[in-house]
mmCIF file of C-alpha atoms in Angstrom:
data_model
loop_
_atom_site.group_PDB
_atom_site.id
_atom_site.type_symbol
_atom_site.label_atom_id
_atom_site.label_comp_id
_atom_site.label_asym_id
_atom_site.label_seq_id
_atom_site.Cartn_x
_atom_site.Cartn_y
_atom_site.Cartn_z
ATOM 1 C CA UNK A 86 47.000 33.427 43.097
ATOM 2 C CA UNK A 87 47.640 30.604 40.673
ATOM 3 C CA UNK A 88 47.857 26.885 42.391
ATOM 4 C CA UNK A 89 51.174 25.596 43.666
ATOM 5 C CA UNK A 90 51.025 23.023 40.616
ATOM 6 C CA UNK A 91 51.623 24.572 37.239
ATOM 7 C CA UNK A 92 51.479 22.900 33.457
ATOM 8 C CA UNK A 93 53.524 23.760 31.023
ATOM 9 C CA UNK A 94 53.429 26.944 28.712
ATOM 10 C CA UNK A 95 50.885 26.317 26.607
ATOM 11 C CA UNK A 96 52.112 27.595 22.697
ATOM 12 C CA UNK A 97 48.848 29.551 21.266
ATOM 13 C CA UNK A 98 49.386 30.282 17.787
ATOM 14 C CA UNK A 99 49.123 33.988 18.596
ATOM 15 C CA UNK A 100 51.216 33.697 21.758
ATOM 16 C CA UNK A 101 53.952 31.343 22.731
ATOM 17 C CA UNK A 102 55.303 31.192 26.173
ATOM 18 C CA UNK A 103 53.081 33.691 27.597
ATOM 19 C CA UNK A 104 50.245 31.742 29.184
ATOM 20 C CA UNK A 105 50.036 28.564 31.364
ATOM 21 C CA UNK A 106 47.327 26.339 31.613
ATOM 22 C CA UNK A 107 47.160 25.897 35.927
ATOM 23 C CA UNK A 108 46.449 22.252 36.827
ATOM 24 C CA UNK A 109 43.252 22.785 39.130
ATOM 25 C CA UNK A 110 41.120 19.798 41.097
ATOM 26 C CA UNK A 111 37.114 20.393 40.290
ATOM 27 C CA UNK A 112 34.191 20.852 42.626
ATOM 28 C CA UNK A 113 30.857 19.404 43.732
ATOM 29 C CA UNK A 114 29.366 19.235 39.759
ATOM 30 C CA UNK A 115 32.334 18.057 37.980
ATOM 31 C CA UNK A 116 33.257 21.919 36.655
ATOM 32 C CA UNK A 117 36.571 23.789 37.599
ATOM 33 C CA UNK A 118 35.136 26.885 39.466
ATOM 34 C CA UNK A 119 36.570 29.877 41.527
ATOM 35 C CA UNK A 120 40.118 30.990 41.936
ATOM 36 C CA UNK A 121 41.142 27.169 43.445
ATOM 37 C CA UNK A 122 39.169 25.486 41.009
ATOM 38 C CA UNK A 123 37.371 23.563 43.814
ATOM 39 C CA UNK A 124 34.657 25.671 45.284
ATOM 40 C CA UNK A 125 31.938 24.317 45.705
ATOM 41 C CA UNK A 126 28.142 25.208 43.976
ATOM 42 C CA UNK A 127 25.723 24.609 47.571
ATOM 43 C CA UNK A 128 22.602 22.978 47.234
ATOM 44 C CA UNK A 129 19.674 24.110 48.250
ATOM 45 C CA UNK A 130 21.267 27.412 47.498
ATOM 46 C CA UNK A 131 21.653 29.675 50.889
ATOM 47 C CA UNK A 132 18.851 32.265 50.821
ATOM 48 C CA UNK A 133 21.260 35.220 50.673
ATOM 49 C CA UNK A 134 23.080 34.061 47.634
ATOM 50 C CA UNK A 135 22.441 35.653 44.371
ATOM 51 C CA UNK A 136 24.256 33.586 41.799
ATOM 52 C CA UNK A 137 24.872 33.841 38.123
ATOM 53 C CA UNK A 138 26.089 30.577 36.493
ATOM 54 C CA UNK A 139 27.865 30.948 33.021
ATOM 55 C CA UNK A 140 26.862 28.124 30.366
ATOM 56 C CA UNK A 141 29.517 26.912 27.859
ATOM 57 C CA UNK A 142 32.291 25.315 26.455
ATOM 58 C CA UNK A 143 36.012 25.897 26.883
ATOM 59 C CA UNK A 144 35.988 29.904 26.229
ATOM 60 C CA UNK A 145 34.054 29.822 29.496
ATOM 61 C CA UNK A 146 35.812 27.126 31.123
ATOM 62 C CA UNK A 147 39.473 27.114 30.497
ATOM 63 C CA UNK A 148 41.668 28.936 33.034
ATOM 64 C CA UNK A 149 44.846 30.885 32.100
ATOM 65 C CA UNK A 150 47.577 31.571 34.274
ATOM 66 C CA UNK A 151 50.054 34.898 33.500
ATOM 67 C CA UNK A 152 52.255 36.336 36.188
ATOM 68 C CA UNK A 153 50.983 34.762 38.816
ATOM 69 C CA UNK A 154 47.667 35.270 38.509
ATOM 70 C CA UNK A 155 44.953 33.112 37.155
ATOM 71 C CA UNK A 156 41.993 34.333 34.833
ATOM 72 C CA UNK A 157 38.608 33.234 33.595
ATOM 73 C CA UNK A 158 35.856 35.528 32.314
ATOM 74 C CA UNK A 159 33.933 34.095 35.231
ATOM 75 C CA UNK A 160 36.164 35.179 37.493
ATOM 76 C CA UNK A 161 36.521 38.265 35.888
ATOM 77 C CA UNK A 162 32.709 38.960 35.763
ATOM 78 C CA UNK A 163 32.371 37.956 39.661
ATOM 79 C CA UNK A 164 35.509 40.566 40.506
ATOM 80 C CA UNK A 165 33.487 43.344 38.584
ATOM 81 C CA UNK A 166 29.833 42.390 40.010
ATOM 82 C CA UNK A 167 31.510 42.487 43.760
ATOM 83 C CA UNK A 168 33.008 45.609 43.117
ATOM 84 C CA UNK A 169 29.526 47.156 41.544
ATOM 85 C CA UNK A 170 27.528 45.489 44.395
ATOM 86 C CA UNK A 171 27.448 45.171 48.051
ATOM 87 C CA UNK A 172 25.917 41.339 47.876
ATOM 88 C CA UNK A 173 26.999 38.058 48.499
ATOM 89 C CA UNK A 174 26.678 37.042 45.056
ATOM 90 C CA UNK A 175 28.605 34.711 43.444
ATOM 91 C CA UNK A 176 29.352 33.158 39.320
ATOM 92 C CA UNK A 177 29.796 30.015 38.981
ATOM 93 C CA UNK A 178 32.019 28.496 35.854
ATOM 94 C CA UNK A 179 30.082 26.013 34.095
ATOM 95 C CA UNK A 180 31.990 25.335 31.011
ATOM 96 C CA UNK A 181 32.865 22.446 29.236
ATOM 97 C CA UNK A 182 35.750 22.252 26.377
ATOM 98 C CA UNK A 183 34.479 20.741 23.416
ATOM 99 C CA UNK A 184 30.164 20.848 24.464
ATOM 100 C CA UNK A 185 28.194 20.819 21.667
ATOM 101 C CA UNK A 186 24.589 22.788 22.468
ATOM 102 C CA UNK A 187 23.122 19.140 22.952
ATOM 103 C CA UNK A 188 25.457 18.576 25.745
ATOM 104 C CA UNK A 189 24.989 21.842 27.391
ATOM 105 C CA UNK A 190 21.525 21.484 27.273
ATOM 106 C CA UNK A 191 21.402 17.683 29.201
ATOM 107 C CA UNK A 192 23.514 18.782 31.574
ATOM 108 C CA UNK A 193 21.560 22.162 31.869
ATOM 109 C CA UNK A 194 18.720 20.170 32.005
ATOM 110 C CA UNK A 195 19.700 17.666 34.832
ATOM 111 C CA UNK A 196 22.194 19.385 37.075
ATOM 112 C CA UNK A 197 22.521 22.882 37.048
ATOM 113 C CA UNK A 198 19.140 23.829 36.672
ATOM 114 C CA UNK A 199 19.367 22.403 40.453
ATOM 115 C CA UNK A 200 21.311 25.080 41.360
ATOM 116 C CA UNK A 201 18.732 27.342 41.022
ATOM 117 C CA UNK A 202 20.317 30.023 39.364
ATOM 118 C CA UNK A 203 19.142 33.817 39.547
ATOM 119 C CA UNK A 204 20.613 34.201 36.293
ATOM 120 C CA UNK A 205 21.694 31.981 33.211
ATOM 121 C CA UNK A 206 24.825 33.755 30.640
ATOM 122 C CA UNK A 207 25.001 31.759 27.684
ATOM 123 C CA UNK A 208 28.311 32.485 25.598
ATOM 124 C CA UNK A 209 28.640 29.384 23.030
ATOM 125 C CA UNK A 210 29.164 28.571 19.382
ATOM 126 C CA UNK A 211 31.521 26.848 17.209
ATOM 127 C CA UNK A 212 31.437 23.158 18.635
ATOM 128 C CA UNK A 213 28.622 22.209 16.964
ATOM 129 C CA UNK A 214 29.898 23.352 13.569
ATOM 130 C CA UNK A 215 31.773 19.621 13.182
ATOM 131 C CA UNK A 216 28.076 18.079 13.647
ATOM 132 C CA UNK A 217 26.726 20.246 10.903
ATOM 133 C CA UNK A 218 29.137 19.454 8.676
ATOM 134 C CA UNK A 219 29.143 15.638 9.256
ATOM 135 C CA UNK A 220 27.309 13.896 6.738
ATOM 136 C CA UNK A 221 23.968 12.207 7.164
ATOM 137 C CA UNK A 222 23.005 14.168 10.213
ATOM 138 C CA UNK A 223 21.091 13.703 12.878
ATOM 139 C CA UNK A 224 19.616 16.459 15.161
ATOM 140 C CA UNK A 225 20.671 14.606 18.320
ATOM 141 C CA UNK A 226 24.323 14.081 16.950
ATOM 142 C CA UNK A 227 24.491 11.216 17.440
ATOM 143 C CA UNK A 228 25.887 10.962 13.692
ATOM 144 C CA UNK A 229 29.421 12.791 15.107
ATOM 145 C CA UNK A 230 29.876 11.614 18.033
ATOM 146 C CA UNK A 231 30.537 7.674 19.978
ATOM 147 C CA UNK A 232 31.250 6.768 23.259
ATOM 148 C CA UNK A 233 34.666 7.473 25.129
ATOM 149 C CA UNK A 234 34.600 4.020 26.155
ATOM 150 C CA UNK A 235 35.233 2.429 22.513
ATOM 151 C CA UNK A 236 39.048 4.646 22.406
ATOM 152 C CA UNK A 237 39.503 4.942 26.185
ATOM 153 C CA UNK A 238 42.089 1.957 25.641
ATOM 154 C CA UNK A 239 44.279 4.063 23.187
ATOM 155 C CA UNK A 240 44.651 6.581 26.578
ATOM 156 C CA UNK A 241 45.780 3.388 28.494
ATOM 157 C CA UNK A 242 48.068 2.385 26.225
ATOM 158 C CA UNK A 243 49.519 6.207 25.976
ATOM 159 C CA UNK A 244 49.273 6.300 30.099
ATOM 160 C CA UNK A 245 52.340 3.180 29.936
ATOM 161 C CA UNK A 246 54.550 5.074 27.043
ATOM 162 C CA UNK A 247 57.251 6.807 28.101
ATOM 163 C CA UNK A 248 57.688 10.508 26.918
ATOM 164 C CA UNK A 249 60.247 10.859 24.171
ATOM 165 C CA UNK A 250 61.728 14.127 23.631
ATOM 166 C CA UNK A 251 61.765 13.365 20.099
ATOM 167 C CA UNK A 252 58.734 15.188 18.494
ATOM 168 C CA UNK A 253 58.330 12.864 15.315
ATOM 169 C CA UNK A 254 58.335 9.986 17.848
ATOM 170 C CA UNK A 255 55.880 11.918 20.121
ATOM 171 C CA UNK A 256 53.462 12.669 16.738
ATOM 172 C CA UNK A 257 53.173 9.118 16.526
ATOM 173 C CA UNK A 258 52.706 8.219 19.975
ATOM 174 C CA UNK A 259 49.917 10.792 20.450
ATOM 175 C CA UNK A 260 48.702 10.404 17.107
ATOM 176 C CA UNK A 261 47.754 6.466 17.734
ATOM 177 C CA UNK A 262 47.877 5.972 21.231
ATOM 178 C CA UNK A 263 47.278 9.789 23.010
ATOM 179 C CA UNK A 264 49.160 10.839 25.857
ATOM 180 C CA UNK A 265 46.819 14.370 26.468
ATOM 181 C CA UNK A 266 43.803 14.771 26.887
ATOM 182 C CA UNK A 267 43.330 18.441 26.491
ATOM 183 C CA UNK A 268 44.040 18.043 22.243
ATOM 184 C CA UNK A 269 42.755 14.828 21.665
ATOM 185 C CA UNK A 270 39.579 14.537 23.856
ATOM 186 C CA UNK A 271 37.287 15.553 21.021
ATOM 187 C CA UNK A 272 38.639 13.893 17.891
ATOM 188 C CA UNK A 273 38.827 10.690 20.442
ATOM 189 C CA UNK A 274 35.020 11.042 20.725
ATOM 190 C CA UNK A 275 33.831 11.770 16.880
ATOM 191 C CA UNK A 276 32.788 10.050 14.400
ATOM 192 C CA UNK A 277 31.398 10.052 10.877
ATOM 193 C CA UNK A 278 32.760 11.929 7.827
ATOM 194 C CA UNK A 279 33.373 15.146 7.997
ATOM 195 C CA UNK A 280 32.992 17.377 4.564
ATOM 196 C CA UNK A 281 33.690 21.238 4.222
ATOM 197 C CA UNK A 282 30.772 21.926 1.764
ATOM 198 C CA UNK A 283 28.145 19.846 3.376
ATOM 199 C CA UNK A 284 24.793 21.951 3.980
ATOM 200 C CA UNK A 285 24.447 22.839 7.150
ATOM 201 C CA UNK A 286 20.442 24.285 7.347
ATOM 202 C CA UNK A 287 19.679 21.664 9.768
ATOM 203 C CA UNK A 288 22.334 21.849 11.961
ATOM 204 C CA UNK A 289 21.768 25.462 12.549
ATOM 205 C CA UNK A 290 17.943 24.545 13.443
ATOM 206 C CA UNK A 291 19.213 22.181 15.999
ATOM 207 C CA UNK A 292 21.272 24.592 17.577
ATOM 208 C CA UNK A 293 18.432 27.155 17.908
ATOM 209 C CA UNK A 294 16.278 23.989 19.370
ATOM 210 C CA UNK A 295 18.765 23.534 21.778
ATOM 211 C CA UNK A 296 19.582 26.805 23.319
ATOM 212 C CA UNK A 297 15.656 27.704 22.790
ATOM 213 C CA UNK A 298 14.895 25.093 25.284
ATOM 214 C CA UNK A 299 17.025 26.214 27.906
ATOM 215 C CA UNK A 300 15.647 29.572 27.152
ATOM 216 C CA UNK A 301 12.219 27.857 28.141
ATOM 217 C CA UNK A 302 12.640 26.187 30.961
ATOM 218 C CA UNK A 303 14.274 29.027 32.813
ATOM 219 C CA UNK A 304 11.561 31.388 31.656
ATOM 220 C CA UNK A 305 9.620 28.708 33.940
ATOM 221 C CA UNK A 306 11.754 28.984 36.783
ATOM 222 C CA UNK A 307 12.115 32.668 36.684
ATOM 223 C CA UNK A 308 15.760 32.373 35.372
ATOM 224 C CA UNK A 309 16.673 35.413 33.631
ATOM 225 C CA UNK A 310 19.021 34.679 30.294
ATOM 226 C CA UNK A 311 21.512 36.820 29.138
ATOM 227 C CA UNK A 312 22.691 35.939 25.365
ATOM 228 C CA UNK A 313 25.684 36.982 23.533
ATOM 229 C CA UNK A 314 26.915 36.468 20.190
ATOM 230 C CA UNK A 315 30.204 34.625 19.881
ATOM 231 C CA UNK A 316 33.385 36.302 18.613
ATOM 232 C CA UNK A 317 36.104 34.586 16.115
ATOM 233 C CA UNK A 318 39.169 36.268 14.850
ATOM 234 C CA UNK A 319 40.292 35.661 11.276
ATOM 235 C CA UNK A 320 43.753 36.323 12.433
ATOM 236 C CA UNK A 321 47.067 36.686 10.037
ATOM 237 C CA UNK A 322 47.748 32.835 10.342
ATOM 238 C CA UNK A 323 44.182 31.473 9.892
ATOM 239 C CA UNK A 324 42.815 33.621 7.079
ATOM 240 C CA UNK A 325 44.307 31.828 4.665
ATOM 241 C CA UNK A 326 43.305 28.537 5.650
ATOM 242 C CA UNK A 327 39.881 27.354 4.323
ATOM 243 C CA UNK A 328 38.710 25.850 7.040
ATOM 244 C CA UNK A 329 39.374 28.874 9.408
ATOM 245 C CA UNK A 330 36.822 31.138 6.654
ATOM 246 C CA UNK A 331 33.957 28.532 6.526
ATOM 247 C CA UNK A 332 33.655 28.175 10.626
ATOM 248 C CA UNK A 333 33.841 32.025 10.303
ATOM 249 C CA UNK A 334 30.403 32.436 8.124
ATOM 250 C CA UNK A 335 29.084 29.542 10.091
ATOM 251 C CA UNK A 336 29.282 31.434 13.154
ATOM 252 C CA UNK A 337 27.908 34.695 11.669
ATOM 253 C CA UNK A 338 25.133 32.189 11.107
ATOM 254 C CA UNK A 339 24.899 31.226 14.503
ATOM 255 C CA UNK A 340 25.364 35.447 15.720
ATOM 256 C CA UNK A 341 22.273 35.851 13.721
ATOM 257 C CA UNK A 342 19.924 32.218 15.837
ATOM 258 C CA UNK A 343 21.274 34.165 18.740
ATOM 259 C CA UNK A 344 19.917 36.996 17.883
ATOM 260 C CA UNK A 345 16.686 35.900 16.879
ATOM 261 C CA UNK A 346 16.482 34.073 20.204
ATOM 262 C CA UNK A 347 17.151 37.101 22.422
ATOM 263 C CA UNK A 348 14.491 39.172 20.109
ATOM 264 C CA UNK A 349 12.001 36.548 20.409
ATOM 265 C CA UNK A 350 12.462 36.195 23.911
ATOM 266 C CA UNK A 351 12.824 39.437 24.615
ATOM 267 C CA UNK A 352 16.088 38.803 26.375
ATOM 268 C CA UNK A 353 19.239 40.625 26.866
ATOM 269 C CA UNK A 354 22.316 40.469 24.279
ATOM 270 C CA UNK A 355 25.847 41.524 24.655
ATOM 271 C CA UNK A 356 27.134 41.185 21.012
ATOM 272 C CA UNK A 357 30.891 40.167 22.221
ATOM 273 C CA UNK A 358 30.996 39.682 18.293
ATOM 274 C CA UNK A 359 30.929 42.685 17.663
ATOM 275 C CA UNK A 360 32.111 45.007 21.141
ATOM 276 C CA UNK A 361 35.656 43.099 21.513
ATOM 277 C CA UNK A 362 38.386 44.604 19.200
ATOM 278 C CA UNK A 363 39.845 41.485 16.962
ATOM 279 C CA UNK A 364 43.238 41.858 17.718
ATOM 280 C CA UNK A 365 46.187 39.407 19.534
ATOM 281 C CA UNK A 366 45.694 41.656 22.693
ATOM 282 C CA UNK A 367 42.273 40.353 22.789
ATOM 283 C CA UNK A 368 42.939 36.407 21.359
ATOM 284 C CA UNK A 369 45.267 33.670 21.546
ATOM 285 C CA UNK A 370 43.706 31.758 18.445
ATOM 286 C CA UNK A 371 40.362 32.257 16.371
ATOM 287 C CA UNK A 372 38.291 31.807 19.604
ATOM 288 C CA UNK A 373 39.883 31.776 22.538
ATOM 289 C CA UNK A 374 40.858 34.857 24.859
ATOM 290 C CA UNK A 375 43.814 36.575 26.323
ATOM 291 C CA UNK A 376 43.298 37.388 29.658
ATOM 292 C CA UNK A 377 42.382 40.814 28.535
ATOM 293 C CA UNK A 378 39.852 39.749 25.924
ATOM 294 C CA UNK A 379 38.321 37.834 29.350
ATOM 295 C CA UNK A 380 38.424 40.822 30.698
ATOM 296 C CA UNK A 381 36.597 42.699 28.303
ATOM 297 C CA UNK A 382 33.649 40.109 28.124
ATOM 298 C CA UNK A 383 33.424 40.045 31.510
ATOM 299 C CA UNK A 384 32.583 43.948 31.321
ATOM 300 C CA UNK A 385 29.869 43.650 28.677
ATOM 301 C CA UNK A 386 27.812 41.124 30.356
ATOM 302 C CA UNK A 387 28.408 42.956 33.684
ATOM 303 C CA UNK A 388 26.600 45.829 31.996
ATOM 304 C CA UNK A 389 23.580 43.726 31.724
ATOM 305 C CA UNK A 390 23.259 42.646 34.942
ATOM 306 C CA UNK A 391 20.983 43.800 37.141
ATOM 307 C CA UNK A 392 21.355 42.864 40.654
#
């Protein structure tokens, strides 16, 4: 059951007054996890516990609420897995909205790799696609992105405004001095200038650095990996726009490094790309899921699981 607290609707450009966003308090690691948000990832991890941890940005983090109930394709994937399996087992959300593979792979690299998983799903693309196309580039970003601390005063600022039911007035307000974090974090945090046509050859080899790493050290923890390609959905209202077509051939780009990754590795894919129907049953914008699409992702990397 969804928290007490509720947000707003929040208006999807495929679906308007259908989902909520619930308002949910974190755990232990900083990540919202479980139905209450709050539960806890236990270190050392209890010796019956067999736990899968799911790596990536918002498609694995963000929580939807619909008729009273709340979804995430972690949460999904744990109800399917308990159902399949007579374990205490548990999957753990450890997504991040707006984690480039850099970030992923820090915080992979000095926190959850503590948590000793049994097994690693990776489900990420897209984010890094503003890096790549960011001119002068560097391979540890750090040409697209600056410090929250240099626009955390513009938050400030927004925190003292008060809301104006006006929405040219409330453009302004957000677009100078932001009142919400959930559409501005990101754009509060780049930098540099951003150009459609700029090549994007080395981004793509940082991104295969990056998840190649954490493929790495797991493989020397004993850590399976699961991979999966990463779906977008040209829909009626983006495939017009130019921008929506160019992140679409990027990502085919980045299907194909995770591909190459899972052969070279010899590691398991679900190819989400290409097993979830593109269709507004399944999405709520080019990348994001309906509580069904959760549902079927959750299914396909169920079928790879082993327990």
């Amino acid at each position: 059951k969804v928290s007490e607290i509720k947000s707003d609707f929040i208006n999807f450009p495929l679906h308007t007054k259908t989902y909520r966003g619930p308002i949910l308090p974190t755990n232990n690691l900083g990540y919202v996890n479980g139905n209450d948000g709050n539960r806890d990832v236990l270190m050392p991890k209890p010796k019956d516990v067999f736990r899968i941890n799911c790596l990536g940005a918002s498609t694995t983090q963000y929580y939807l609420s619909y008729k009273d109930h709340i979804y995430s394709y972690p949460l999904e994937l744990e109800k399917i897995l308990k159902e399949k399996n007579n374990l205490n087992l548990e999957v753990n959300n450890c997504g991040t909205g707006g984690y480039t593979s850099s970030d992923l792979l820090v915080r992979f690299l000095l926190q959850i790799i503590d948590t000793s998983p049994d097994v690693l799903v990776i489900y990420h693309g897209y984010n890094d696609i503003s890096s790549y196309l960011t001119s002068d580039f560097k391979s540890d970003y750090s040409h697209s992105r600056k410090n929250l601390g240099e626009t955390y005063f513009k938050y400030y600022l927004g925190s003292l405004m008060p809301y104006i039911p006006i929405n040219f007035i409330n453009c302004l307000q957000n677009k100078w001095f932001s009142q919400n974090s959930r559409y501005s974090l990101v754009d509060s945090i780049s930098k540099g200038q951003f150009k459609i046509d700029n090549k994007i050859e080395e981004g793509l080899r940082s991104y295969e650095r990056n998840i190649q790493h954490i493929i790495t050290v797991c493989k020397s923890y004993n850590i399976e990996v699961i991979l999966s390609t990463y779906c977008f959905f040209l829909h009626e209202k983006a495939k017009d726009v130019e921008i929506h077509k160019v992140y679409e051939n990027i990502i085919n780009k980045e299907n194909l490094v995770i591909k190459k990754l899972a052969a070279k590795n010899n590691l398991k894919l679900v190819d989400a790309y290409n097993l979830i129907p593109k269709n507004n049953n399944n999405f709520v914008d080019t990348v994001h899921f309906t509580h069904n699409g959760m549902k079927l992702l959750a299914k396909h990397i169920s079928e790879q699981i082993k327990i």
